[in-house]
Short mmCIF file of C-alpha atoms and ligand atoms in Angstrom, two decimals:
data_model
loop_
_atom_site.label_atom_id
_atom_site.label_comp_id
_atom_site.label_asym_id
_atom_site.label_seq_id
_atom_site.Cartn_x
_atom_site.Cartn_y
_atom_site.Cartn_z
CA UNK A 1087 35.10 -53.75 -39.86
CA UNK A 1088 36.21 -50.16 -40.46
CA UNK A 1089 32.95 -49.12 -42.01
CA UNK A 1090 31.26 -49.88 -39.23
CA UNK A 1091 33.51 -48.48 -37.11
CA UNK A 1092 32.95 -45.38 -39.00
CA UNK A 1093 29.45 -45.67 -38.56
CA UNK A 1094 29.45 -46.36 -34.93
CA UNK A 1095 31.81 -43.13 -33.92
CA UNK A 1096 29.26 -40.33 -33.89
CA UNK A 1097 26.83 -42.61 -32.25
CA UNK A 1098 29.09 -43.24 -29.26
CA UNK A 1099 29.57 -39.15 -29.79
CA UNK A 1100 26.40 -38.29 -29.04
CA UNK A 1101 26.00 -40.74 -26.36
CA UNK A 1102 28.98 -39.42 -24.10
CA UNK A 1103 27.43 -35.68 -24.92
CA UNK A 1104 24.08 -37.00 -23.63
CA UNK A 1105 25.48 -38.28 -20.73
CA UNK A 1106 27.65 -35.42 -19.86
CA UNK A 1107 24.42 -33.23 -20.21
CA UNK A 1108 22.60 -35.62 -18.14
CA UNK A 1109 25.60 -35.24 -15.81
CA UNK A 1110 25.75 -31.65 -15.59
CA UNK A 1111 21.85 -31.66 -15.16
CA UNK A 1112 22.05 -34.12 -12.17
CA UNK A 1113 25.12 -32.83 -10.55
CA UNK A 1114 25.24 -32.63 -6.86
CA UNK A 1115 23.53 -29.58 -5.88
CA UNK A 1116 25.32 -27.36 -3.29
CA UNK A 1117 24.11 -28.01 0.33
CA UNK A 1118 23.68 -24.45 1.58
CA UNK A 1119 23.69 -22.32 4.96
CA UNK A 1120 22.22 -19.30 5.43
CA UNK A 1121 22.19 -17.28 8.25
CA UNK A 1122 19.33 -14.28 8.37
CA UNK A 1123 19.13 -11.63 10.77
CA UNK A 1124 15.80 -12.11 11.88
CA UNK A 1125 12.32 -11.00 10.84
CA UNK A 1126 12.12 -7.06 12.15
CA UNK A 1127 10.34 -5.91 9.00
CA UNK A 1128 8.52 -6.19 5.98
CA UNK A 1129 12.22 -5.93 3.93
CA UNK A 1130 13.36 -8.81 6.09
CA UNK A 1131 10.43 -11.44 5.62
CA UNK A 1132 10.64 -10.27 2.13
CA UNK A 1133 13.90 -11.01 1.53
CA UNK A 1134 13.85 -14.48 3.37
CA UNK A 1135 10.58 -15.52 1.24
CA UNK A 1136 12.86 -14.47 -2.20
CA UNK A 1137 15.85 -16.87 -0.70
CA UNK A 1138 13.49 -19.85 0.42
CA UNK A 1139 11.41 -19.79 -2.94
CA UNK A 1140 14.42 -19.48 -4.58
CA UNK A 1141 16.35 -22.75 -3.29
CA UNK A 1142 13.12 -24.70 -3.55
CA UNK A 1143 12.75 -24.04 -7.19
CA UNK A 1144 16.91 -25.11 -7.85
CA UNK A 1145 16.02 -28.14 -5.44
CA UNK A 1146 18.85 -27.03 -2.93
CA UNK A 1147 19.37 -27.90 0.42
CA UNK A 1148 19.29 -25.03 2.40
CA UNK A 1149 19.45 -25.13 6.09
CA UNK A 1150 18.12 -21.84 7.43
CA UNK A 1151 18.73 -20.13 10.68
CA UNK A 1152 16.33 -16.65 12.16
CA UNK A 1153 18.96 -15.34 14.52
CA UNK A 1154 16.08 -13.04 15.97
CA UNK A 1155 18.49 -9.68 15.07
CA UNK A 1156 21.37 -11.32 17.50
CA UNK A 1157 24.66 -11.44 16.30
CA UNK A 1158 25.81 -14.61 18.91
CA UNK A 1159 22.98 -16.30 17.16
CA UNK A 1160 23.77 -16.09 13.99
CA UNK A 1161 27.41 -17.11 14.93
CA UNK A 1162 26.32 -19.86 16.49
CA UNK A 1163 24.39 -20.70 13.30
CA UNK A 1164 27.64 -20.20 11.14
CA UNK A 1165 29.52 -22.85 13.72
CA UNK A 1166 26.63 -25.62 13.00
CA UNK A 1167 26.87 -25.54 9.43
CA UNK A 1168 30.68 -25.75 9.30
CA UNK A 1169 29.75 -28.78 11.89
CA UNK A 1170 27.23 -29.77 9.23
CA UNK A 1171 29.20 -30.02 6.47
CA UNK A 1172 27.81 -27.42 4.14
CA UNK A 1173 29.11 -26.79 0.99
CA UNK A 1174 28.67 -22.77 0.79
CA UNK A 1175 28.01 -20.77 3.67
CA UNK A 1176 25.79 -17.32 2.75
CA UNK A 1177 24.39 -14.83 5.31
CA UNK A 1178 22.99 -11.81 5.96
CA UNK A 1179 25.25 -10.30 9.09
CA UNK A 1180 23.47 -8.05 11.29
CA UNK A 1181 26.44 -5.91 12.24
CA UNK A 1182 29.88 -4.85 10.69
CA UNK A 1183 32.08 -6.19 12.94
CA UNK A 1184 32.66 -8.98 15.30
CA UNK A 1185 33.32 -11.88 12.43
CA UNK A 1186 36.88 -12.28 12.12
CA UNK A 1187 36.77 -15.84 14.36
CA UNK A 1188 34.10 -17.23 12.84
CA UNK A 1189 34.97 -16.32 9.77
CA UNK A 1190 38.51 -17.99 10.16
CA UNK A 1191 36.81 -21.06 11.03
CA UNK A 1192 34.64 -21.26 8.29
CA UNK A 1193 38.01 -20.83 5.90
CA UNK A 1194 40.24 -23.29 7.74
CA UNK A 1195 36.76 -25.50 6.99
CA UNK A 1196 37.52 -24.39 3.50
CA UNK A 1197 33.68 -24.10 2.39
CA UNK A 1198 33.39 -20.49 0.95
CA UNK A 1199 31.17 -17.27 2.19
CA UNK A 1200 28.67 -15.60 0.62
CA UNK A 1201 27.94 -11.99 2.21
CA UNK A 1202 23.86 -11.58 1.26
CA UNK A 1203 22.40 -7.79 1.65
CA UNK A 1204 24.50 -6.58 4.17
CA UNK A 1205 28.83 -5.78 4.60
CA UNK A 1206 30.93 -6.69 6.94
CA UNK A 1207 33.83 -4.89 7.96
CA UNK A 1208 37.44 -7.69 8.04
CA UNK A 1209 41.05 -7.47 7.73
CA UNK A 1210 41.22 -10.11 5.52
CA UNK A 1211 39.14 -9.83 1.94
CA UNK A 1212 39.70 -13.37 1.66
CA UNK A 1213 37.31 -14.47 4.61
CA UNK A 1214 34.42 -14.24 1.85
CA UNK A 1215 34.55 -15.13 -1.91
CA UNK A 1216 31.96 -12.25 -2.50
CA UNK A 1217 29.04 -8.99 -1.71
CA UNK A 1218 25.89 -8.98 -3.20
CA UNK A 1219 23.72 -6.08 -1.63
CA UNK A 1220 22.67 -2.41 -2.11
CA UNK A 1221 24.50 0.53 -1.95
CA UNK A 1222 23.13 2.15 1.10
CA UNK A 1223 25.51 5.27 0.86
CA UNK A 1224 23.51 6.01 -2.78
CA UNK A 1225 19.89 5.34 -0.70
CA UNK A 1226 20.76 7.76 1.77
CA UNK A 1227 22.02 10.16 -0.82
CA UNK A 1228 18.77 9.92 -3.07
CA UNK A 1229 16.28 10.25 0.65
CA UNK A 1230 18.57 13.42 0.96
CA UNK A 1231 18.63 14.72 -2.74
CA UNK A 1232 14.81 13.89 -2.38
CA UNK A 1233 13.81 16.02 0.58
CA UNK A 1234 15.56 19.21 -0.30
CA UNK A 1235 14.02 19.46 -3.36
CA UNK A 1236 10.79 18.80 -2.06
CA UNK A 1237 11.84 21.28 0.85
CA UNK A 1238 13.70 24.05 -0.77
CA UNK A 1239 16.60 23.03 0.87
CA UNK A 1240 14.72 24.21 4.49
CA UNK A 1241 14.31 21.34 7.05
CA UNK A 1242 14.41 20.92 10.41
CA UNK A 1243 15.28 16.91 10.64
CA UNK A 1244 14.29 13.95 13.20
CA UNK A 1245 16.15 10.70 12.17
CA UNK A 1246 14.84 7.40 12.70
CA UNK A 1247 18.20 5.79 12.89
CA UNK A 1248 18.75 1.39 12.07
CA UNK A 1249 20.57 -0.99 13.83
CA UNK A 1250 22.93 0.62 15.44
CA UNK A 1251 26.55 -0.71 14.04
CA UNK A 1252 25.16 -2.22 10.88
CA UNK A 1253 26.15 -1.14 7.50
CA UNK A 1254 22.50 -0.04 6.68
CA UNK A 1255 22.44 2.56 9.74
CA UNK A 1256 25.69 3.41 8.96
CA UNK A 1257 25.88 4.05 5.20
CA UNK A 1258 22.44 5.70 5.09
CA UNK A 1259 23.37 8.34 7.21
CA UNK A 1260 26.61 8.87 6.11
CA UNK A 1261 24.96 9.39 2.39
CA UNK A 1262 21.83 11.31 3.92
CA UNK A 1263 24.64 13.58 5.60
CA UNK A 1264 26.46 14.34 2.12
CA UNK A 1265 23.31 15.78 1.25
CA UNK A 1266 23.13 18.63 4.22
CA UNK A 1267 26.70 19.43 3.71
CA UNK A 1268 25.27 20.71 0.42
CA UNK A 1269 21.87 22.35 2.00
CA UNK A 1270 22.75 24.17 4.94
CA UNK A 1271 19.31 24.82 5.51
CA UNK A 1272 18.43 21.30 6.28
CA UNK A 1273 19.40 19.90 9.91
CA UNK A 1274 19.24 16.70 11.73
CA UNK A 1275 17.96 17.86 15.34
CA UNK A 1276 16.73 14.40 16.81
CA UNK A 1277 18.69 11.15 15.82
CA UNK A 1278 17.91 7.53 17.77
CA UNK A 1279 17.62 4.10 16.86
CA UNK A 1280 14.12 2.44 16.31
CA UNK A 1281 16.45 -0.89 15.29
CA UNK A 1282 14.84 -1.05 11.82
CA UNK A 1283 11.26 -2.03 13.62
CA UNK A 1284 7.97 -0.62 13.18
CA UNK A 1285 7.41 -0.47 17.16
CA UNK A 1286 10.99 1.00 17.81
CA UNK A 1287 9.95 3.93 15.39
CA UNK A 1288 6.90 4.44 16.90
CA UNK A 1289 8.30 4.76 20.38
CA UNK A 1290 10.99 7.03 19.35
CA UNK A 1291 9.05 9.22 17.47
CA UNK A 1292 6.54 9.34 20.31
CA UNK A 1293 9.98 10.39 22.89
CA UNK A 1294 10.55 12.99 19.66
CA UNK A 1295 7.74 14.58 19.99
CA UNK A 1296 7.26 14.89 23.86
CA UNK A 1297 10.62 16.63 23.66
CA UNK A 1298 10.56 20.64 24.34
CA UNK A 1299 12.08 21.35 20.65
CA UNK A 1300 9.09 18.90 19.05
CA UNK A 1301 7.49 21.92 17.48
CA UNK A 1302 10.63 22.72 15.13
CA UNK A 1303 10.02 19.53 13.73
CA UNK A 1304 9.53 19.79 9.97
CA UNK A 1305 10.69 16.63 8.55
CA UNK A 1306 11.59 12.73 9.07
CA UNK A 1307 13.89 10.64 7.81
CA UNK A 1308 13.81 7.10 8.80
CA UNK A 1309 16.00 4.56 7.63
CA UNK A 1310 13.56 1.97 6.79
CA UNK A 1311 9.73 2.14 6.11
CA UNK A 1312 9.03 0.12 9.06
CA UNK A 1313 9.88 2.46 11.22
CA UNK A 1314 8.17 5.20 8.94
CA UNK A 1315 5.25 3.44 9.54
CA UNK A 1316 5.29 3.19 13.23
CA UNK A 1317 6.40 7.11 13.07
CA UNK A 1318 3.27 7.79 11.34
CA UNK A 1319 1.49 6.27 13.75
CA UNK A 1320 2.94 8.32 16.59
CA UNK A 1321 2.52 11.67 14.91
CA UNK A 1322 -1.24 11.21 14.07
CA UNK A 1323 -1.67 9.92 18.33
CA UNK A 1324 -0.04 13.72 18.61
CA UNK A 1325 -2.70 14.96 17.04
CA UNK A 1326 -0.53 15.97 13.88
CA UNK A 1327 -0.61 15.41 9.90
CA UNK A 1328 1.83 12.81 8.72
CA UNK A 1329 3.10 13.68 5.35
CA UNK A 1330 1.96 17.22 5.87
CA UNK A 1331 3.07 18.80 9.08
CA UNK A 1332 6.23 16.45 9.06
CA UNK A 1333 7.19 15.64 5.52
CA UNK A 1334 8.68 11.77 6.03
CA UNK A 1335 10.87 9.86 3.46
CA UNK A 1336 12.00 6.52 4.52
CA UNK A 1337 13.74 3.97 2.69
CA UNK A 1338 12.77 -0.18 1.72
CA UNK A 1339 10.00 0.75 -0.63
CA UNK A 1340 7.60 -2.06 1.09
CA UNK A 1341 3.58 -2.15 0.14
CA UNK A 1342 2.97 -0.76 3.17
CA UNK A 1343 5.17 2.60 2.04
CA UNK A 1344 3.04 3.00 -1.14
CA UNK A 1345 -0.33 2.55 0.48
CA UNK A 1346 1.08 5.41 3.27
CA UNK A 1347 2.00 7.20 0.43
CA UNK A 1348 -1.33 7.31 -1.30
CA UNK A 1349 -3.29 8.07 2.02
CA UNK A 1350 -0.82 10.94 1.97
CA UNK A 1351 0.82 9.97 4.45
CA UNK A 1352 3.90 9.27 3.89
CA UNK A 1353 5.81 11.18 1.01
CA UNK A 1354 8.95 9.26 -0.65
CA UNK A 1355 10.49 5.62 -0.11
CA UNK A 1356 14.09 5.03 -1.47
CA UNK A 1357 13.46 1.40 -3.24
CA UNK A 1358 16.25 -1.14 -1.37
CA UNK A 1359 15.24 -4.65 -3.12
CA UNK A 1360 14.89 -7.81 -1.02
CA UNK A 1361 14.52 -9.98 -3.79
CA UNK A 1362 17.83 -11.38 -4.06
CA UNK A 1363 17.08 -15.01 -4.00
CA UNK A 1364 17.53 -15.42 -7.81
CA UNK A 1365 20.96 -13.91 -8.58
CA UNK A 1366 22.44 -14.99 -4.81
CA UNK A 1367 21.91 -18.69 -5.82
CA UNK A 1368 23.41 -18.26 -9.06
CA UNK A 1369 26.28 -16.96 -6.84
CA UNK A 1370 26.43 -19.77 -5.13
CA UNK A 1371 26.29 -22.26 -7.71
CA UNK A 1372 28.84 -21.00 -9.48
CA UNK A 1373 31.08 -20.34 -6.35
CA UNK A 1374 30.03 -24.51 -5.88
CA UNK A 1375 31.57 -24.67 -8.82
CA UNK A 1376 34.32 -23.44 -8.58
CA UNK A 1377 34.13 -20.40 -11.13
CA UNK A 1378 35.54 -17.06 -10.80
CA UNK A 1379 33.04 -14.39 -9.61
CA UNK A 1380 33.13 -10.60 -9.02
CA UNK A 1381 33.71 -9.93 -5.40
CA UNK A 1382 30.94 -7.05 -5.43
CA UNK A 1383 27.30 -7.60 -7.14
CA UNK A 1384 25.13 -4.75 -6.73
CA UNK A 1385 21.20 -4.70 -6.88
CA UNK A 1386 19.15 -2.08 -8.93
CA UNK A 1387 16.33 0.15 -7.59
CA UNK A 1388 14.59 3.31 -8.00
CA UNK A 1389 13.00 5.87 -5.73
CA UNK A 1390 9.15 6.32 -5.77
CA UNK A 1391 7.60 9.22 -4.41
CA UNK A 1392 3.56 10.23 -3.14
CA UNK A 1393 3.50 11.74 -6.67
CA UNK A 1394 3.83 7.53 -8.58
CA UNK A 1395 2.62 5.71 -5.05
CA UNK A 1396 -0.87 5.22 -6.99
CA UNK A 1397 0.33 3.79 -10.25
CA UNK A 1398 2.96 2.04 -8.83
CA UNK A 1399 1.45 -0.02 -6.00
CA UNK A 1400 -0.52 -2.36 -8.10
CA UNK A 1401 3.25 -3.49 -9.48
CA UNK A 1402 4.73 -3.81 -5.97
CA UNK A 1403 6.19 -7.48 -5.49
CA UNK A 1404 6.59 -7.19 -1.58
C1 GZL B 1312 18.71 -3.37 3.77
C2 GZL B 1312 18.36 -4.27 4.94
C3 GZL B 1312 17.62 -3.49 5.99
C4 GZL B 1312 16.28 -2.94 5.52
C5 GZL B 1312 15.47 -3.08 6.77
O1 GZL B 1312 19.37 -4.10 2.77
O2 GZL B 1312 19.55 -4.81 5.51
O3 GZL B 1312 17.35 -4.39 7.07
O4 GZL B 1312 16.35 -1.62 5.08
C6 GZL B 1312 15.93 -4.44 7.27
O5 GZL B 1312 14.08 -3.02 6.58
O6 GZL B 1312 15.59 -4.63 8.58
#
């Protein structure tokens, strides 16, 4: 009886491991929430095509809500999946403030937050379990760093400015603005919002350069290439040389910023990467799972300028 015993043990060994592998392979998947902002530019659609694939190939649940840039909406989004029953709520919030309620909600609910891309600004650190996102202070530092070498340190600056409140609009200008203190012959002149869209640029630019001061105008620095793009647009309807009369560095690094960039158009993009998806559902698996994670990821990216646009376009991913 004992031999076989013997002989039986690492058999029913490597059965339980089996199973337990089987187990861990077949484990309930998270059921997932994800707010996004909306779709206002070629970052955006980007960056909700890298979360969607993403979810698919891990075969997760995801409910997904466009809050067309509104914050209500996306709070109202946040309220159905706590209604839902999600596991892990994740979004993308379209402003700094204004989340304290919902995000109380969600935590009474006790099914953890994910903050994707953008900050928010709380009282409490606890309201979400972690960050993952650029650091837009360093992107407006490098667009700054960028244009007064290319300038000499001489510019006379319109700004294309984001959504106003959000920690994009915010952080790239205060990082841009580092830059001047250190170049006092570089100035910001004109400064509105074009909300991050390619027709808000465009319109704004157009109001630039109707004003009486337009002719000063030696520079541009939008906060997104979207609204670089519609800029462009305006400048050549004024009868003027994009990327030569007004030297323009934006920031997403989108295709459409490296083909403006060859035509010499456009002259720098500050790289901001929307393709997340991969390491924000690891995130969320392991916050699913209860593991310990740090409560700040950061992304990597470059800056390309009209100089690599050529070699580097054939690369480009979105
Ligand atoms: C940046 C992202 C910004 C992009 C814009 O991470 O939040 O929002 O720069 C997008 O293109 O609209």
């Amino acid at each position: 009886m004992h031999s076989l015993f013997r002989r039986l043990v690492p058999l029913i060994a490597l059965s339980v491991s089996a199973a337990s592998v089987l187990l861990a392979q077949t484990a309930k998947k998270p059921v997932v929430g994800f707010s996004q902002i909306g779709a206002e530019s070629g970052w955006r659609t980007a960056n909700t095509d890298s979360i969607k694939a993403e979810a698919a190939k891990r075969g997760i649940d995801l409910k997904f809500a466009d809050a067309q840039q509104k914050q209500e909406n996306q709070i109202k989004a946040l309220r159905s999946f706590i209604a839902q029953g999600v596991d892990v709520i994740a979004f993308s919030p379209v402003v700094e403030t204004g989340w304290e309620p919902v995000l109380k909600e969600i935590k009474a609910a006790g099914i953890p937050v994910v903050l994707s891309d953008r900050a928010v600004k709380v009282s409490d650190p606890s309201l979400y379990v972690t960050f993952i996102g650029s650091d837009f202070i360093e992107e407006g530092r490098r667009a700054g760093d960028w244009l007064a070498k290319k300038t000499g340190g001489k510019a006379v600056i319109a700004e294309l400015v984001g959504t106003p409140g959000s920690a994009p609009a915010i952080d790239r200008k205060k990082g841009f603005e580092e830059i001047l203190t250190r170049n006092p012959g570089m100035k910001i002149v004109k400064s509105q919002s074009g909300d991050f869209t390619r027709a808000g640029g465009k319109q704004v630019m157009e109001a630039f350069l109707k004003s009486p001061d337009a002719k000063q105008l030696t520079a541009l620095f939008a906060h997104n290439d979207d609204m670089a793009l519609g800029a462009i647009q305006a400048i050549e309807e004024a009868g003027l040389k994009p990327g030569k009369d007004i030297i323009i560095v934006s920031i997403d690094g989108v295709r459409g910023a490296f083909e403006a960039m060859v035509a010499g158009k456009l002259n720098c993009t500050v790289e901001c990467n929307p393709q997340i998806g991969p390491q924000l559902f690891n995130l969320i698996e392991q916050v699913a799972a209860g593991q310990k994670i740090p409560a700040r990821i950061a992304v990597k990216e470059g800056v390309f300028d009209e100089t690599q646009a050529a070699a580097e376009l054939p690369n480009r991913k979105y």
